[in-house]
Short mmCIF file of C-alpha atoms and ligand atoms in Angstrom, two decimals:
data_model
loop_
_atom_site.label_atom_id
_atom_site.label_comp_id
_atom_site.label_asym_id
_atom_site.label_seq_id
_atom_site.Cartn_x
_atom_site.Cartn_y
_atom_site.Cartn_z
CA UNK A 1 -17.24 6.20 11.22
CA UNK A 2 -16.83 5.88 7.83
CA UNK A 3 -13.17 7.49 6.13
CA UNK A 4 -13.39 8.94 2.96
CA UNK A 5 -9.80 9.62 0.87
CA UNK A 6 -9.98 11.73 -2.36
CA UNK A 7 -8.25 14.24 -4.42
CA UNK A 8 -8.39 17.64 -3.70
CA UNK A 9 -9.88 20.53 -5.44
CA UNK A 10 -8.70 24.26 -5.14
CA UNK A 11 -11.61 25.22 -2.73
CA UNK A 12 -10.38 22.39 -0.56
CA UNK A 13 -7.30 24.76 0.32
CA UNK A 14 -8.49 26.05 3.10
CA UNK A 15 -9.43 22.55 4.68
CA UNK A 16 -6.10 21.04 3.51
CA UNK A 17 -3.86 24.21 4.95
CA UNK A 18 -5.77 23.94 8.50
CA UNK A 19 -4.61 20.12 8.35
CA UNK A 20 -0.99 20.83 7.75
CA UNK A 21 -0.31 23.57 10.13
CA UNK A 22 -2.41 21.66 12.64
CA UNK A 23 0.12 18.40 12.28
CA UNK A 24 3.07 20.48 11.33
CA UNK A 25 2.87 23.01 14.87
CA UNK A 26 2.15 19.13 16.99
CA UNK A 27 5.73 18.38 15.92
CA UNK A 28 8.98 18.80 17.62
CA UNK A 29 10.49 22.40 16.65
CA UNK A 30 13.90 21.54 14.38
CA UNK A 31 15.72 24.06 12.97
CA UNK A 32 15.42 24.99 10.46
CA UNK A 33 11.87 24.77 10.65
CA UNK A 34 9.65 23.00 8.24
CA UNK A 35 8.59 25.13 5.34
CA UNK A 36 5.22 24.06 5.60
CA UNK A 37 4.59 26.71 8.27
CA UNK A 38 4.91 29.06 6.14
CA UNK A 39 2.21 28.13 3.88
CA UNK A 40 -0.46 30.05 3.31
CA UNK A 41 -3.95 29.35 1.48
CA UNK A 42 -2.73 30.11 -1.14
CA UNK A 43 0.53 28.19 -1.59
CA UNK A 44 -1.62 25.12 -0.95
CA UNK A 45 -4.26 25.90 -3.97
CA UNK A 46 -1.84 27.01 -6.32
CA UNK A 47 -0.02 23.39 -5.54
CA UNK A 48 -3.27 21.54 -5.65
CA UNK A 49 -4.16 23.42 -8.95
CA UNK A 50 -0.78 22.63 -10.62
CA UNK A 51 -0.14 19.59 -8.94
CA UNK A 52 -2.54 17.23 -6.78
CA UNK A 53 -4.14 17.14 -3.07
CA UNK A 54 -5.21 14.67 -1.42
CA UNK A 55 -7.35 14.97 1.26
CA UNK A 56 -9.19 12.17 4.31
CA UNK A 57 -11.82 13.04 5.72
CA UNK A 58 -14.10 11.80 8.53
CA UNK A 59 -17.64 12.91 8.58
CA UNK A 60 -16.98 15.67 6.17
CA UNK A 61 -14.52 17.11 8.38
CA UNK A 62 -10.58 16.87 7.03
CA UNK A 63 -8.34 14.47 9.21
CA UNK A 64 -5.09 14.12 6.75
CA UNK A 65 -4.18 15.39 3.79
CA UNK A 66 -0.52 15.57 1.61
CA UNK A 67 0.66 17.72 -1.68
CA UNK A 68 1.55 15.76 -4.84
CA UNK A 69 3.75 17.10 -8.00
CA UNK A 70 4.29 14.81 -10.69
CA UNK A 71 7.20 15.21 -12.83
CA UNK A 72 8.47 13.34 -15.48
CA UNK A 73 7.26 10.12 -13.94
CA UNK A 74 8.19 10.63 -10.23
CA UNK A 75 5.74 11.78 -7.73
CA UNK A 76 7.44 13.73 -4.96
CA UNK A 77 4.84 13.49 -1.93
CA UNK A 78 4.71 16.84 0.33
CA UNK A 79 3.13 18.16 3.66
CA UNK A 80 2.51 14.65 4.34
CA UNK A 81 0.15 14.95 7.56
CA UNK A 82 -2.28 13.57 9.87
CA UNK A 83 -3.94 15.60 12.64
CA UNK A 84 -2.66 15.27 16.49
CA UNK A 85 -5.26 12.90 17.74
CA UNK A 86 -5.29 10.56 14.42
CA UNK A 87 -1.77 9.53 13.93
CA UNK A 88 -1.07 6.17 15.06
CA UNK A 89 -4.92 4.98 14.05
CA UNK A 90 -3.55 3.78 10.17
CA UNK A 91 -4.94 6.71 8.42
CA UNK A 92 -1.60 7.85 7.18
CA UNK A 93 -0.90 3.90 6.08
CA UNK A 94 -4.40 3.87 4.12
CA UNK A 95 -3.95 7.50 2.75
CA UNK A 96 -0.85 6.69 1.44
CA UNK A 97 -1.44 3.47 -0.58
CA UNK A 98 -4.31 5.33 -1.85
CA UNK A 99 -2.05 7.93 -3.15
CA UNK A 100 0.39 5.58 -4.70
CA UNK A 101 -2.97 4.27 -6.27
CA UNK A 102 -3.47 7.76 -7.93
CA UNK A 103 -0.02 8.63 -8.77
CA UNK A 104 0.10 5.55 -10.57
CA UNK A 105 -3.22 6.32 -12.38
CA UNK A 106 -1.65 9.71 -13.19
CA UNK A 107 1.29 7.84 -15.01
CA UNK A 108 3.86 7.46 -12.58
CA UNK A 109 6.32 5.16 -11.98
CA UNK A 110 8.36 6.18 -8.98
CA UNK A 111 7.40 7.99 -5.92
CA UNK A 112 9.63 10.39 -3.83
CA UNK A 113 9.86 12.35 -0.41
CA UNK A 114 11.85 13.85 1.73
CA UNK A 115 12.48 13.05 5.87
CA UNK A 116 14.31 14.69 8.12
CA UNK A 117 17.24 13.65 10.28
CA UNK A 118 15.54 14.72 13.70
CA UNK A 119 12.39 12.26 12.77
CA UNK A 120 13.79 8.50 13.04
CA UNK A 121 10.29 7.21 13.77
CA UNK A 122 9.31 8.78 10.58
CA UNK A 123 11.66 7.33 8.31
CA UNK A 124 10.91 3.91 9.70
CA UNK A 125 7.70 4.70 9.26
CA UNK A 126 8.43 5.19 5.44
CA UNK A 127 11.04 2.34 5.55
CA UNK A 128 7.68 0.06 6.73
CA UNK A 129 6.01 1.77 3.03
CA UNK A 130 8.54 0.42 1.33
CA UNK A 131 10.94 3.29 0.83
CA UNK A 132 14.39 3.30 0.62
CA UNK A 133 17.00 6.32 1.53
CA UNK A 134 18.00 6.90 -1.90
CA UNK A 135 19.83 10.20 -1.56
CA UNK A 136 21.40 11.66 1.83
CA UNK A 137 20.70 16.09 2.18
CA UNK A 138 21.38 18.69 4.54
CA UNK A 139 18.60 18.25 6.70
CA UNK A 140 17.81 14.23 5.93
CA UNK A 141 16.94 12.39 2.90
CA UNK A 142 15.15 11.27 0.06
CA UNK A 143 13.50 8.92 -0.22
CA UNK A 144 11.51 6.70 -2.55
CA UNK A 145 10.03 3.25 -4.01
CA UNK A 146 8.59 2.41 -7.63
CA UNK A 147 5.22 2.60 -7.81
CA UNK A 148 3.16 -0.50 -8.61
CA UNK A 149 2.56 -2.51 -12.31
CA UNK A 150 -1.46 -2.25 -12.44
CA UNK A 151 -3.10 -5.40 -14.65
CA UNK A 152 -6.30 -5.30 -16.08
CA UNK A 153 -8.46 -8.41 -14.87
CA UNK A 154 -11.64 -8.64 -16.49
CA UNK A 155 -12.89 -11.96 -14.61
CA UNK A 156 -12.48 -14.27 -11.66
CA UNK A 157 -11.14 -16.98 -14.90
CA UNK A 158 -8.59 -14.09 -15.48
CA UNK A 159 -7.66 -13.70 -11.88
CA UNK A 160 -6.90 -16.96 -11.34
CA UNK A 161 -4.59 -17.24 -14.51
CA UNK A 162 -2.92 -13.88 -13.24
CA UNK A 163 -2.22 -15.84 -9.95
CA UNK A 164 -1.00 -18.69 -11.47
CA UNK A 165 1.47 -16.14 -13.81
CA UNK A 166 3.04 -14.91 -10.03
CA UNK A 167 3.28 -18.03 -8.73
CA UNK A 168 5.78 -18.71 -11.66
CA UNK A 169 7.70 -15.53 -10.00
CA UNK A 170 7.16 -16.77 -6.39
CA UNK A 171 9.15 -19.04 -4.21
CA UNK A 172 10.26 -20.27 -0.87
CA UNK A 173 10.21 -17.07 1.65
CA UNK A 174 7.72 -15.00 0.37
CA UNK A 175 5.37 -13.10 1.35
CA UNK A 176 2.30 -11.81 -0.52
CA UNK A 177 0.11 -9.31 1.36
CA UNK A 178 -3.17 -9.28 -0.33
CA UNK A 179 -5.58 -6.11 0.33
CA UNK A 180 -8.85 -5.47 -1.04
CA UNK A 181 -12.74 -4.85 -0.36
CA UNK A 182 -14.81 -8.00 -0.10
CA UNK A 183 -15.46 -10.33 -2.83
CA UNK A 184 -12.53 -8.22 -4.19
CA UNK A 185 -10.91 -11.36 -5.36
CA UNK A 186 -8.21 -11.90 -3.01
CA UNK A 187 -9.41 -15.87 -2.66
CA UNK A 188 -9.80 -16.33 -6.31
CA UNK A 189 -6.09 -14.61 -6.94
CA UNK A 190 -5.30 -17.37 -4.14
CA UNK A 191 -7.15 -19.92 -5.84
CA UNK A 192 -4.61 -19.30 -9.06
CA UNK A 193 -1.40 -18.95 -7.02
CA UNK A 194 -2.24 -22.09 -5.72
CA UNK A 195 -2.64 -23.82 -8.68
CA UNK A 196 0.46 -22.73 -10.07
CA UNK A 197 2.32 -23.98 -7.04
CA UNK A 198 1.07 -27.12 -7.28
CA UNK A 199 -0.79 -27.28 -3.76
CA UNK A 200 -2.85 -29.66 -2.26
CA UNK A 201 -6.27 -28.30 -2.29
CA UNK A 202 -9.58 -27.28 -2.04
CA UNK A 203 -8.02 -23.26 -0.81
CA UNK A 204 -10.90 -21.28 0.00
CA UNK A 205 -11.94 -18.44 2.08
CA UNK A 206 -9.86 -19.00 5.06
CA UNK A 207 -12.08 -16.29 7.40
CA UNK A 208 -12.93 -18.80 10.19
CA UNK A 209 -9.85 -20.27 10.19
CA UNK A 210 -7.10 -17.77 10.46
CA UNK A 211 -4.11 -20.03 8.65
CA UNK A 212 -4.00 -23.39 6.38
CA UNK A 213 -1.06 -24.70 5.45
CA UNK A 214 -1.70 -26.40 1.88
CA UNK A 215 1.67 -28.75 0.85
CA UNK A 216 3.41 -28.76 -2.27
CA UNK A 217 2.50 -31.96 -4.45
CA UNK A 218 5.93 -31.63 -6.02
CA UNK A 219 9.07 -30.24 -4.91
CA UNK A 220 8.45 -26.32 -4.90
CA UNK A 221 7.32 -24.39 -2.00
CA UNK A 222 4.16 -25.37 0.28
CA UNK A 223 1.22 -22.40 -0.06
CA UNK A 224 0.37 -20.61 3.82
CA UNK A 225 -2.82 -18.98 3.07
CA UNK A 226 -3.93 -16.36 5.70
CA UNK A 227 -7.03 -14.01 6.59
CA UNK A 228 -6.31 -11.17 8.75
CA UNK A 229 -10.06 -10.08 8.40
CA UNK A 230 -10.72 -10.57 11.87
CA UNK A 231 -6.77 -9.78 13.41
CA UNK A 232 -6.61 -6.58 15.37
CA UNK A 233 -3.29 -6.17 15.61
CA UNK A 234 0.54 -7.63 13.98
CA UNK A 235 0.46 -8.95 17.59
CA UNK A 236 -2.24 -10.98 16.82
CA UNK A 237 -0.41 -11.96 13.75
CA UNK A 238 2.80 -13.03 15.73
CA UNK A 239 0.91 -15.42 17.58
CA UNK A 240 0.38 -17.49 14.78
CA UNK A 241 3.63 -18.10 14.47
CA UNK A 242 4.09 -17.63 10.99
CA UNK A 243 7.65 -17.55 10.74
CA UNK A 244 7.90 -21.54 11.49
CA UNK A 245 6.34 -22.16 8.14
CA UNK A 246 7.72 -18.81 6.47
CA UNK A 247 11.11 -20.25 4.85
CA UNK A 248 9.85 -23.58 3.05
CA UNK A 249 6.52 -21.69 2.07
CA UNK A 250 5.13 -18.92 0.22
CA UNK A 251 2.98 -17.00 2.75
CA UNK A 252 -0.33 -15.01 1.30
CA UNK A 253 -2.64 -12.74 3.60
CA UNK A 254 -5.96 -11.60 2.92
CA UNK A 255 -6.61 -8.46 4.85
CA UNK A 256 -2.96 -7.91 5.64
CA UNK A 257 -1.88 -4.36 5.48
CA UNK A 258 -1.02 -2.92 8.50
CA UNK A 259 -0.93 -6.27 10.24
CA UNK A 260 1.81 -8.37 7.92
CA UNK A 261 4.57 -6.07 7.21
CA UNK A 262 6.84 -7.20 9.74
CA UNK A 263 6.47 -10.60 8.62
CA UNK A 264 9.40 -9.84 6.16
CA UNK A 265 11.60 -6.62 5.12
CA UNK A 266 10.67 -7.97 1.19
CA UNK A 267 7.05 -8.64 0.51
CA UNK A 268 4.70 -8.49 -2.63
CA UNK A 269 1.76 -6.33 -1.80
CA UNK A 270 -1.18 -7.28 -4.33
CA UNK A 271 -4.19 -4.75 -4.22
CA UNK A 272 -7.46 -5.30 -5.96
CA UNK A 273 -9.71 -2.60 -7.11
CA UNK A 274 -13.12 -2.84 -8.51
CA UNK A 275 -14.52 -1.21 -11.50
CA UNK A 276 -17.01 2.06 -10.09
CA UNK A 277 -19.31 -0.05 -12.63
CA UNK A 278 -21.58 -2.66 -10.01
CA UNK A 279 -22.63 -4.04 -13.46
CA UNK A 280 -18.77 -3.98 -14.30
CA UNK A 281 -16.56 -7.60 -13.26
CA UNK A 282 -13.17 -5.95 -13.94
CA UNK A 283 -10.94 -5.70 -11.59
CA UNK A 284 -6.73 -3.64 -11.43
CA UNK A 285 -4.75 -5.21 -9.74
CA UNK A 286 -1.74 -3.49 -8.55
CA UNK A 287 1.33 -5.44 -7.62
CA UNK A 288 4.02 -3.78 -5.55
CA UNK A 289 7.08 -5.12 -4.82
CA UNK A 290 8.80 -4.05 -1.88
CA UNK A 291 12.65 -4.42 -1.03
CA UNK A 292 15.63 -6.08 -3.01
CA UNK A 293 13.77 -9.36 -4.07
CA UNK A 294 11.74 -7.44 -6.03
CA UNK A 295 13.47 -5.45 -7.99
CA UNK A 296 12.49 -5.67 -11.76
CA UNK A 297 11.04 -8.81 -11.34
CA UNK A 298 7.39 -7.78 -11.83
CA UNK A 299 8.20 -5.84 -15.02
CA UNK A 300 7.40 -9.07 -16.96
CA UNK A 301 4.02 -8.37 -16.22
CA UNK A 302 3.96 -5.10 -17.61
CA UNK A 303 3.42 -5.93 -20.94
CA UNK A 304 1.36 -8.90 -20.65
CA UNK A 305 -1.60 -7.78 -19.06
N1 ATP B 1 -12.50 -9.96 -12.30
C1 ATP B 1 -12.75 -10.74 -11.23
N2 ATP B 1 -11.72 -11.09 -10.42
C2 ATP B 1 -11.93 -11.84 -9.32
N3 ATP B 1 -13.13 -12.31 -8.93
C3 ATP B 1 -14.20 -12.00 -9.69
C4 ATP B 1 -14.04 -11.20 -10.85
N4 ATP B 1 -15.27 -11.05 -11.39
C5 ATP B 1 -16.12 -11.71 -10.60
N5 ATP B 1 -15.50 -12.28 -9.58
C6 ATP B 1 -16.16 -13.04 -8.49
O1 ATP B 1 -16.05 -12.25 -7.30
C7 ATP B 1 -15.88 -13.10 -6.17
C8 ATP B 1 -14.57 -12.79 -5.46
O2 ATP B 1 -14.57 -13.47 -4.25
P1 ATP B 1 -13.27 -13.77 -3.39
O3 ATP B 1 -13.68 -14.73 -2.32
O4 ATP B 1 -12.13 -14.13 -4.27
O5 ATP B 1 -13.00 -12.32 -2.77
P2 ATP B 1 -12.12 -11.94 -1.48
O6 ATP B 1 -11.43 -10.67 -1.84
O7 ATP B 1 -11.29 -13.08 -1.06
O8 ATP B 1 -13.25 -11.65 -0.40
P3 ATP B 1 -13.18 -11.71 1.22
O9 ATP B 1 -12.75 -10.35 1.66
O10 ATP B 1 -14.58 -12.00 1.59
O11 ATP B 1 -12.21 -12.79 1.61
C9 ATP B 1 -15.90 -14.52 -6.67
O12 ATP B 1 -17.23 -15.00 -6.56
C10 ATP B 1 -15.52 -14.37 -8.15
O13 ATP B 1 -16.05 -15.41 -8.95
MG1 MG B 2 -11.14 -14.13 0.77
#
């Protein structure tokens, strides 16, 4: 059944509240409790109205749903929740890359929230987002992670000269996780990437063949290109055994969220977006790097869209 993620409106209080105090009550009491039980209706519109909602729903019936403020470029993420029944499914992974989608959008640059000391699952679940404890408080942390650099990419020509810019920033270690729809372009990003490294060819769409391993003509890294289209599970992942290849290579998979994160703490998460335009070829990309090896080194793409 088919998931659909948006922003809220006002009149979706009601829907949103039920979805809070319906994940909020599942949880362990702590003390002192979480605000959020004391929200009423009201609370939540008056936050959606000033700030932002977002909502998932499954056949018109609200499954997840979160609070946004924006605020001089951070987004601070609230009532993050996900009905009893539908945590653990990936909806609260896929709701939350869409929001750091929108908060970009909306002109942010960092993203916040707070988790509490009695939840350690939680804030590995966060630390597997990409946040970082950036600030300890009385009752747990902050925490955060800069929000992606989007580029404009108006054709597949343009995608693969954007992938042969990264592979200029990419070397031995890597890993690139590589989400999108199909015929998103996460082949013809390859295709560039590939190119750049210097990689014995042809790459293309590696969906019946899970990994190929295409060497380096020269002296830089060999390219492991992946698909986890048809991968149910990380397990699955593991048992390609991509860590044997993982230090002398720089390791790209299609499909990968929610399957290649353990791969590596530090990871470059590409997603592609198509214009709402069918007629339209343009595609954002958004680039996100996650942990230490990242830091500031996608800002020279910023500016050179
Ligand atoms: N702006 C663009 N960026 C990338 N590809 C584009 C763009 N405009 C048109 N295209 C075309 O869209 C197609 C993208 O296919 P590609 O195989 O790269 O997608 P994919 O995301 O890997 O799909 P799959 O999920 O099936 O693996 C190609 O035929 C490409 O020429
Ligand atoms: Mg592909």
């Amino acid at each position: 059944m088919s998931i659909e993620i948006r922003l809220a409106e006002p009149a979706d209080a009601p829907e949103l509240h039920r979805v809070i105090r319906e994940a909020f009550s599942a949880r362990p009491a702590v003390d002192p409790p979480a605000d959020a039980l004391g929200d009423t209706v009201d609370d939540v519109a008056a936050t959606v109205r000033d700030g932002y909602g977002v909502l998932v729903e499954r056949a018109g019936r609200a499954i997840a749903g979160l609070l946004m403020e924006i605020d001089d470029g951070t987004a601070r993420l609230r009532r993050v929740s996900v009905v009893p029944g539908e945590s653990g499914s990936g909806i609260g992974v896929d709701m939350i890359a869409t929001t750091l989608i929108a908060a970009t959008d909306l002109g942010a640059r960092r993203v916040e929230i707070v988790a509490r000391r009695e939840f350690p699952r939680t804030v590995t679940w966060w630390e597997r987002a990409g946040f970082t404890k950036l600030a300890e408080i009385p009752h747990g942390w902050v925490m955060g992670r800069p929000l992606p650099v989007a580029v404009a990419v108006p054709d597949a020509e343009a995608m693969r000269a954007l992938g042969r810019r990264l592979a200029g920033l990419l070397r031995a270690g890597d890993v690139v996780v590589a989400t999108g729809e199909l015929g998103a372009g996460k082949t013809t990003l390859s295709q560039g990437i590939g190119a750049g490294l210097d990689v014995e060819g042809p790459i293309i769409s590696p969906t019946f063949v899970i990994s190929r391993v295409h060497r380096a003509r020269a002296a830089g890294p060999d390219f492991v290109h992946v698909d986890g289209y048809r991968l149910g599970s990380a397990g699955e992942l593991d048992d390609i055994d991509l860590q044997e290849t993982l230090p002398t290579s720089v390791t790209l998979v299609e499909w990968g969220r929610g399957l290649a994160e353990g791969l590596s703490p530090d990871r470059l998460e590409v997603e592609i977006h198509r214009s709402l335009d069918p007629d339209d070829d343009e595609r954002t990309v958004y680039l996100f790097g996650i942990g230490e090896r990242w830091i500031g080194v996608l800002e020279a793409l910023r500016s050179h869209p």
